[in-house]
Amino acid sequence: QVQLVESGGGLVQAGGSLRLSCAASGRTFTISTMGWFRQAPGKEREFVARIGWRGTYYSDSVKGRFTISRDHLKDTAYLQMNSLKPEDTAVYYCAAQRSGGSQSADSYDYWGQGTQVTVSS
């Protein structure tokens, strides 16, 4: 099993920045890909970014503004969010995948509890 704990969410003004962290514990050697998803009120959970041996991938809505990274020594993934917009407001979830590389939430095996990001206009 793998446990994921997110941190770093909060309230920020439009144009500002936040960095989310996702600390993994347990059988972390089984993780192939780590990803970030978000869910805004009344909307479905959507893919934001992922990182694996094939590289990094981003949704079109965050490309050029967000950067995903991973520190294998610390078993931690990060999401640097710059130029934040009110439409980025959501609960952000960290997820981990044992194999493959996908943007489908159904393909991820482990999930964190989520961290709220609120961007004010």
Short mmCIF file of N, CA and C in Angstrom, two decimals:
data_model
loop_
_atom_site.label_atom_id
_atom_site.label_comp_id
_atom_site.label_asym_id
_atom_site.label_seq_id
_atom_site.Cartn_x
_atom_site.Cartn_y
_atom_site.Cartn_z
N GLN A 1 0.83 -1.20 0.00
CA GLN A 1 0.00 0.00 0.00
C GLN A 1 0.86 1.25 0.00
N VAL A 2 0.31 2.32 -0.52
CA VAL A 2 0.97 3.62 -0.56
C VAL A 2 0.02 4.65 0.04
N GLN A 3 0.57 5.51 0.86
CA GLN A 3 -0.22 6.60 1.43
C GLN A 3 0.31 7.92 0.84
N LEU A 4 -0.62 8.81 0.52
CA LEU A 4 -0.28 10.11 -0.06
C LEU A 4 -0.88 11.21 0.80
N VAL A 5 -0.06 12.22 1.10
CA VAL A 5 -0.54 13.34 1.90
C VAL A 5 -0.16 14.64 1.19
N GLU A 6 -1.18 15.42 0.83
CA GLU A 6 -0.94 16.70 0.17
C GLU A 6 -0.83 17.83 1.19
N SER A 7 -0.13 18.87 0.80
CA SER A 7 -0.05 20.08 1.61
C SER A 7 0.26 21.24 0.69
N GLY A 8 0.09 22.46 1.21
CA GLY A 8 0.46 23.64 0.46
C GLY A 8 -0.68 24.44 -0.13
N GLY A 9 -1.89 23.95 0.03
CA GLY A 9 -3.03 24.70 -0.49
C GLY A 9 -3.28 25.95 0.33
N GLY A 10 -4.18 26.78 -0.18
CA GLY A 10 -4.52 28.01 0.55
C GLY A 10 -5.25 28.99 -0.33
N LEU A 11 -5.31 30.22 0.16
CA LEU A 11 -5.97 31.32 -0.54
C LEU A 11 -4.92 32.23 -1.14
N VAL A 12 -5.08 32.56 -2.41
CA VAL A 12 -4.12 33.42 -3.10
C VAL A 12 -4.88 34.31 -4.07
N GLN A 13 -4.33 35.48 -4.33
CA GLN A 13 -4.95 36.38 -5.30
C GLN A 13 -4.60 35.95 -6.71
N ALA A 14 -5.45 36.32 -7.64
CA ALA A 14 -5.19 36.03 -9.05
C ALA A 14 -3.83 36.60 -9.45
N GLY A 15 -3.10 35.79 -10.21
CA GLY A 15 -1.75 36.17 -10.60
C GLY A 15 -0.68 35.67 -9.66
N GLY A 16 -1.09 35.17 -8.52
CA GLY A 16 -0.14 34.69 -7.53
C GLY A 16 0.30 33.26 -7.78
N SER A 17 1.08 32.74 -6.83
CA SER A 17 1.65 31.41 -6.96
C SER A 17 1.44 30.60 -5.69
N LEU A 18 1.40 29.29 -5.86
CA LEU A 18 1.37 28.34 -4.76
C LEU A 18 2.17 27.12 -5.18
N ARG A 19 2.72 26.42 -4.20
CA ARG A 19 3.37 25.14 -4.49
C ARG A 19 2.74 24.07 -3.62
N LEU A 20 2.18 23.07 -4.27
CA LEU A 20 1.61 21.93 -3.57
C LEU A 20 2.65 20.83 -3.45
N SER A 21 2.59 20.13 -2.33
CA SER A 21 3.47 18.99 -2.11
C SER A 21 2.64 17.75 -1.88
N CYS A 22 3.19 16.61 -2.26
CA CYS A 22 2.53 15.32 -2.05
C CYS A 22 3.58 14.35 -1.54
N ALA A 23 3.50 14.04 -0.26
CA ALA A 23 4.46 13.13 0.35
C ALA A 23 3.91 11.71 0.31
N ALA A 24 4.70 10.81 -0.25
CA ALA A 24 4.30 9.41 -0.36
C ALA A 24 5.02 8.58 0.70
N SER A 25 4.33 7.59 1.23
CA SER A 25 4.93 6.67 2.18
C SER A 25 4.40 5.27 1.92
N GLY A 26 5.06 4.30 2.51
CA GLY A 26 4.67 2.91 2.30
C GLY A 26 5.51 2.29 1.18
N ARG A 27 4.90 1.52 0.33
CA ARG A 27 5.59 0.81 -0.75
C ARG A 27 5.80 1.75 -1.94
N THR A 28 6.56 2.80 -1.72
CA THR A 28 6.72 3.83 -2.75
C THR A 28 7.49 3.32 -3.96
N PHE A 29 8.25 2.25 -3.79
CA PHE A 29 9.00 1.70 -4.93
C PHE A 29 8.08 1.12 -5.99
N THR A 30 6.82 0.96 -5.65
CA THR A 30 5.85 0.43 -6.63
C THR A 30 5.25 1.51 -7.49
N ILE A 31 5.54 2.77 -7.18
CA ILE A 31 4.93 3.88 -7.93
C ILE A 31 5.65 4.11 -9.24
N SER A 32 4.87 4.14 -10.31
CA SER A 32 5.42 4.45 -11.63
C SER A 32 5.19 5.91 -11.98
N THR A 33 3.99 6.34 -11.83
CA THR A 33 3.59 7.69 -12.24
C THR A 33 2.88 8.39 -11.08
N MET A 34 3.16 9.67 -10.93
CA MET A 34 2.41 10.47 -9.97
C MET A 34 1.70 11.58 -10.72
N GLY A 35 0.52 11.90 -10.26
CA GLY A 35 -0.26 12.89 -10.96
C GLY A 35 -1.00 13.81 -10.01
N TRP A 36 -1.48 14.89 -10.57
CA TRP A 36 -2.33 15.83 -9.85
C TRP A 36 -3.65 15.96 -10.60
N PHE A 37 -4.71 15.95 -9.84
CA PHE A 37 -6.06 16.17 -10.37
C PHE A 37 -6.70 17.27 -9.54
N ARG A 38 -7.80 17.81 -10.04
CA ARG A 38 -8.53 18.81 -9.27
C ARG A 38 -10.02 18.65 -9.51
N GLN A 39 -10.77 19.10 -8.52
CA GLN A 39 -12.22 19.04 -8.62
C GLN A 39 -12.81 20.32 -8.06
N ALA A 40 -13.50 21.04 -8.92
CA ALA A 40 -14.18 22.26 -8.50
C ALA A 40 -15.62 21.92 -8.12
N PRO A 41 -16.27 22.75 -7.31
CA PRO A 41 -17.64 22.47 -6.89
C PRO A 41 -18.56 22.28 -8.09
N GLY A 42 -19.31 21.19 -8.07
CA GLY A 42 -20.27 20.93 -9.13
C GLY A 42 -19.67 20.40 -10.41
N LYS A 43 -18.37 20.15 -10.41
CA LYS A 43 -17.71 19.65 -11.61
C LYS A 43 -17.05 18.30 -11.34
N GLU A 44 -16.74 17.60 -12.41
CA GLU A 44 -16.07 16.32 -12.27
C GLU A 44 -14.58 16.54 -12.03
N ARG A 45 -13.97 15.52 -11.45
CA ARG A 45 -12.53 15.57 -11.23
C ARG A 45 -11.82 15.60 -12.58
N GLU A 46 -10.83 16.48 -12.71
CA GLU A 46 -10.12 16.60 -13.98
C GLU A 46 -8.62 16.47 -13.81
N PHE A 47 -7.99 15.95 -14.83
CA PHE A 47 -6.55 15.79 -14.86
C PHE A 47 -5.87 17.15 -14.93
N VAL A 48 -4.76 17.30 -14.19
CA VAL A 48 -3.98 18.52 -14.23
C VAL A 48 -2.59 18.25 -14.80
N ALA A 49 -1.87 17.31 -14.21
CA ALA A 49 -0.51 17.03 -14.65
C ALA A 49 -0.07 15.66 -14.14
N ARG A 50 0.91 15.06 -14.81
CA ARG A 50 1.48 13.82 -14.34
C ARG A 50 2.96 13.75 -14.68
N ILE A 51 3.68 12.92 -13.94
CA ILE A 51 5.10 12.75 -14.17
C ILE A 51 5.46 11.29 -14.00
N GLY A 52 6.19 10.76 -14.97
CA GLY A 52 6.62 9.38 -14.93
C GLY A 52 7.88 9.22 -15.75
N TRP A 53 8.23 7.96 -16.04
CA TRP A 53 9.48 7.74 -16.78
C TRP A 53 9.39 8.26 -18.21
N ARG A 54 8.17 8.47 -18.69
CA ARG A 54 8.01 8.99 -20.05
C ARG A 54 8.06 10.51 -20.09
N GLY A 55 8.12 11.13 -18.94
CA GLY A 55 8.18 12.57 -18.91
C GLY A 55 7.00 13.19 -18.20
N THR A 56 6.75 14.44 -18.50
CA THR A 56 5.66 15.18 -17.87
C THR A 56 4.59 15.53 -18.89
N TYR A 57 3.36 15.58 -18.40
CA TYR A 57 2.23 15.92 -19.26
C TYR A 57 1.31 16.85 -18.49
N TYR A 58 0.71 17.78 -19.22
CA TYR A 58 -0.16 18.77 -18.59
C TYR A 58 -1.46 18.90 -19.36
N SER A 59 -2.50 19.29 -18.64
CA SER A 59 -3.72 19.65 -19.32
C SER A 59 -3.51 20.98 -20.03
N ASP A 60 -4.26 21.22 -21.06
CA ASP A 60 -4.12 22.46 -21.82
C ASP A 60 -4.41 23.68 -20.95
N SER A 61 -5.27 23.52 -19.98
CA SER A 61 -5.68 24.66 -19.15
C SER A 61 -4.57 25.15 -18.22
N VAL A 62 -3.56 24.31 -17.95
CA VAL A 62 -2.50 24.72 -17.04
C VAL A 62 -1.13 24.76 -17.70
N LYS A 63 -1.04 24.29 -18.91
CA LYS A 63 0.25 24.23 -19.60
C LYS A 63 0.88 25.63 -19.68
N GLY A 64 2.15 25.71 -19.31
CA GLY A 64 2.84 26.99 -19.31
C GLY A 64 2.74 27.74 -18.01
N ARG A 65 1.83 27.34 -17.13
CA ARG A 65 1.66 28.01 -15.84
C ARG A 65 2.04 27.09 -14.67
N PHE A 66 1.76 25.81 -14.80
CA PHE A 66 2.03 24.84 -13.74
C PHE A 66 3.22 23.96 -14.12
N THR A 67 3.97 23.54 -13.11
CA THR A 67 5.09 22.64 -13.32
C THR A 67 5.04 21.52 -12.29
N ILE A 68 5.06 20.28 -12.77
CA ILE A 68 5.08 19.13 -11.88
C ILE A 68 6.51 18.62 -11.79
N SER A 69 6.90 18.20 -10.59
CA SER A 69 8.23 17.64 -10.39
C SER A 69 8.15 16.56 -9.33
N ARG A 70 9.24 15.82 -9.21
CA ARG A 70 9.25 14.70 -8.27
C ARG A 70 10.65 14.54 -7.70
N ASP A 71 10.74 14.43 -6.38
CA ASP A 71 11.99 14.18 -5.69
C ASP A 71 11.97 12.74 -5.19
N HIS A 72 12.71 11.87 -5.87
CA HIS A 72 12.66 10.45 -5.52
C HIS A 72 13.28 10.17 -4.15
N LEU A 73 14.28 10.97 -3.77
CA LEU A 73 14.91 10.75 -2.47
C LEU A 73 13.95 11.06 -1.33
N LYS A 74 13.09 12.04 -1.55
CA LYS A 74 12.13 12.43 -0.51
C LYS A 74 10.77 11.78 -0.72
N ASP A 75 10.62 11.01 -1.80
CA ASP A 75 9.32 10.40 -2.12
C ASP A 75 8.22 11.46 -2.12
N THR A 76 8.51 12.56 -2.76
CA THR A 76 7.57 13.68 -2.77
C THR A 76 7.41 14.23 -4.18
N ALA A 77 6.19 14.53 -4.54
CA ALA A 77 5.88 15.20 -5.80
C ALA A 77 5.42 16.62 -5.49
N TYR A 78 5.66 17.49 -6.45
CA TYR A 78 5.31 18.90 -6.27
C TYR A 78 4.50 19.39 -7.47
N LEU A 79 3.70 20.40 -7.20
CA LEU A 79 3.02 21.10 -8.28
C LEU A 79 3.21 22.59 -8.04
N GLN A 80 4.08 23.19 -8.83
CA GLN A 80 4.30 24.63 -8.75
C GLN A 80 3.25 25.30 -9.64
N MET A 81 2.45 26.17 -9.04
CA MET A 81 1.37 26.82 -9.77
C MET A 81 1.63 28.31 -9.82
N ASN A 82 1.83 28.83 -11.00
CA ASN A 82 2.07 30.26 -11.20
C ASN A 82 0.93 30.88 -12.00
N SER A 83 0.88 32.19 -11.98
CA SER A 83 -0.15 32.93 -12.74
C SER A 83 -1.53 32.34 -12.49
N LEU A 84 -1.86 32.14 -11.24
CA LEU A 84 -3.13 31.49 -10.89
C LEU A 84 -4.31 32.35 -11.29
N LYS A 85 -5.37 31.66 -11.68
CA LYS A 85 -6.60 32.30 -12.11
C LYS A 85 -7.75 31.83 -11.20
N PRO A 86 -8.81 32.62 -11.11
CA PRO A 86 -9.96 32.19 -10.29
C PRO A 86 -10.50 30.82 -10.72
N GLU A 87 -10.42 30.51 -11.99
CA GLU A 87 -10.91 29.22 -12.47
C GLU A 87 -10.03 28.04 -12.05
N ASP A 88 -8.88 28.32 -11.43
CA ASP A 88 -8.05 27.25 -10.87
C ASP A 88 -8.53 26.83 -9.48
N THR A 89 -9.50 27.54 -8.95
CA THR A 89 -10.03 27.21 -7.63
C THR A 89 -10.63 25.81 -7.64
N ALA A 90 -10.16 24.97 -6.74
CA ALA A 90 -10.62 23.58 -6.68
C ALA A 90 -9.93 22.89 -5.50
N VAL A 91 -10.39 21.69 -5.23
CA VAL A 91 -9.64 20.79 -4.35
C VAL A 91 -8.65 20.03 -5.24
N TYR A 92 -7.40 20.07 -4.87
CA TYR A 92 -6.35 19.42 -5.66
C TYR A 92 -5.97 18.10 -4.99
N TYR A 93 -5.94 17.05 -5.80
CA TYR A 93 -5.64 15.71 -5.31
C TYR A 93 -4.36 15.19 -5.95
N CYS A 94 -3.55 14.57 -5.12
CA CYS A 94 -2.38 13.86 -5.59
C CYS A 94 -2.77 12.40 -5.80
N ALA A 95 -2.21 11.77 -6.83
CA ALA A 95 -2.53 10.38 -7.11
C ALA A 95 -1.27 9.66 -7.58
N ALA A 96 -1.26 8.34 -7.40
CA ALA A 96 -0.11 7.54 -7.81
C ALA A 96 -0.59 6.30 -8.55
N GLN A 97 0.23 5.89 -9.50
CA GLN A 97 -0.12 4.79 -10.38
C GLN A 97 1.00 3.75 -10.31
N ARG A 98 0.64 2.47 -10.26
CA ARG A 98 1.66 1.44 -10.18
C ARG A 98 2.31 1.18 -11.53
N SER A 99 1.54 1.29 -12.58
CA SER A 99 2.10 1.01 -13.90
C SER A 99 1.37 1.83 -14.93
N GLY A 100 2.04 2.01 -16.06
CA GLY A 100 1.44 2.76 -17.15
C GLY A 100 1.57 4.25 -16.94
N GLY A 101 0.98 4.98 -17.80
CA GLY A 101 0.98 6.44 -17.70
C GLY A 101 -0.29 6.93 -18.35
N SER A 102 -1.14 7.51 -17.57
CA SER A 102 -2.46 7.85 -18.09
C SER A 102 -2.98 9.12 -17.44
N GLN A 103 -3.89 9.76 -18.14
CA GLN A 103 -4.56 10.91 -17.58
C GLN A 103 -5.95 10.55 -17.03
N SER A 104 -6.28 9.30 -17.08
CA SER A 104 -7.58 8.87 -16.59
C SER A 104 -7.52 8.62 -15.09
N ALA A 105 -8.40 9.27 -14.35
CA ALA A 105 -8.41 9.11 -12.91
C ALA A 105 -8.64 7.65 -12.50
N ASP A 106 -9.40 6.93 -13.29
CA ASP A 106 -9.70 5.53 -12.97
C ASP A 106 -8.47 4.65 -12.97
N SER A 107 -7.41 5.07 -13.64
CA SER A 107 -6.22 4.24 -13.75
C SER A 107 -5.24 4.45 -12.60
N TYR A 108 -5.54 5.37 -11.69
CA TYR A 108 -4.65 5.63 -10.56
C TYR A 108 -5.06 4.76 -9.38
N ASP A 109 -4.04 4.25 -8.68
CA ASP A 109 -4.27 3.26 -7.63
C ASP A 109 -4.40 3.89 -6.24
N TYR A 110 -3.75 5.01 -6.03
CA TYR A 110 -3.73 5.62 -4.70
C TYR A 110 -4.05 7.10 -4.82
N TRP A 111 -4.72 7.61 -3.78
CA TRP A 111 -5.14 9.01 -3.77
C TRP A 111 -4.89 9.63 -2.40
N GLY A 112 -4.56 10.92 -2.44
CA GLY A 112 -4.48 11.67 -1.20
C GLY A 112 -5.86 12.21 -0.82
N GLN A 113 -5.90 12.92 0.28
CA GLN A 113 -7.18 13.41 0.79
C GLN A 113 -7.59 14.74 0.16
N GLY A 114 -6.67 15.39 -0.53
CA GLY A 114 -6.98 16.64 -1.21
C GLY A 114 -6.59 17.86 -0.39
N THR A 115 -6.28 18.94 -1.10
CA THR A 115 -5.97 20.22 -0.46
C THR A 115 -6.67 21.32 -1.25
N GLN A 116 -7.29 22.25 -0.52
CA GLN A 116 -8.07 23.29 -1.15
C GLN A 116 -7.18 24.41 -1.67
N VAL A 117 -7.42 24.81 -2.90
CA VAL A 117 -6.78 25.98 -3.49
C VAL A 117 -7.88 26.95 -3.90
N THR A 118 -7.80 28.17 -3.38
CA THR A 118 -8.79 29.19 -3.69
C THR A 118 -8.07 30.40 -4.26
N VAL A 119 -8.48 30.82 -5.44
CA VAL A 119 -7.87 31.97 -6.10
C VAL A 119 -8.92 33.08 -6.18
N SER A 120 -8.65 34.18 -5.54
CA SER A 120 -9.59 35.31 -5.53
C SER A 120 -9.28 36.27 -6.67
N SER A 121 -10.34 36.88 -7.16
CA SER A 121 -10.17 37.81 -8.30
C SER A 121 -9.91 39.22 -7.82
#
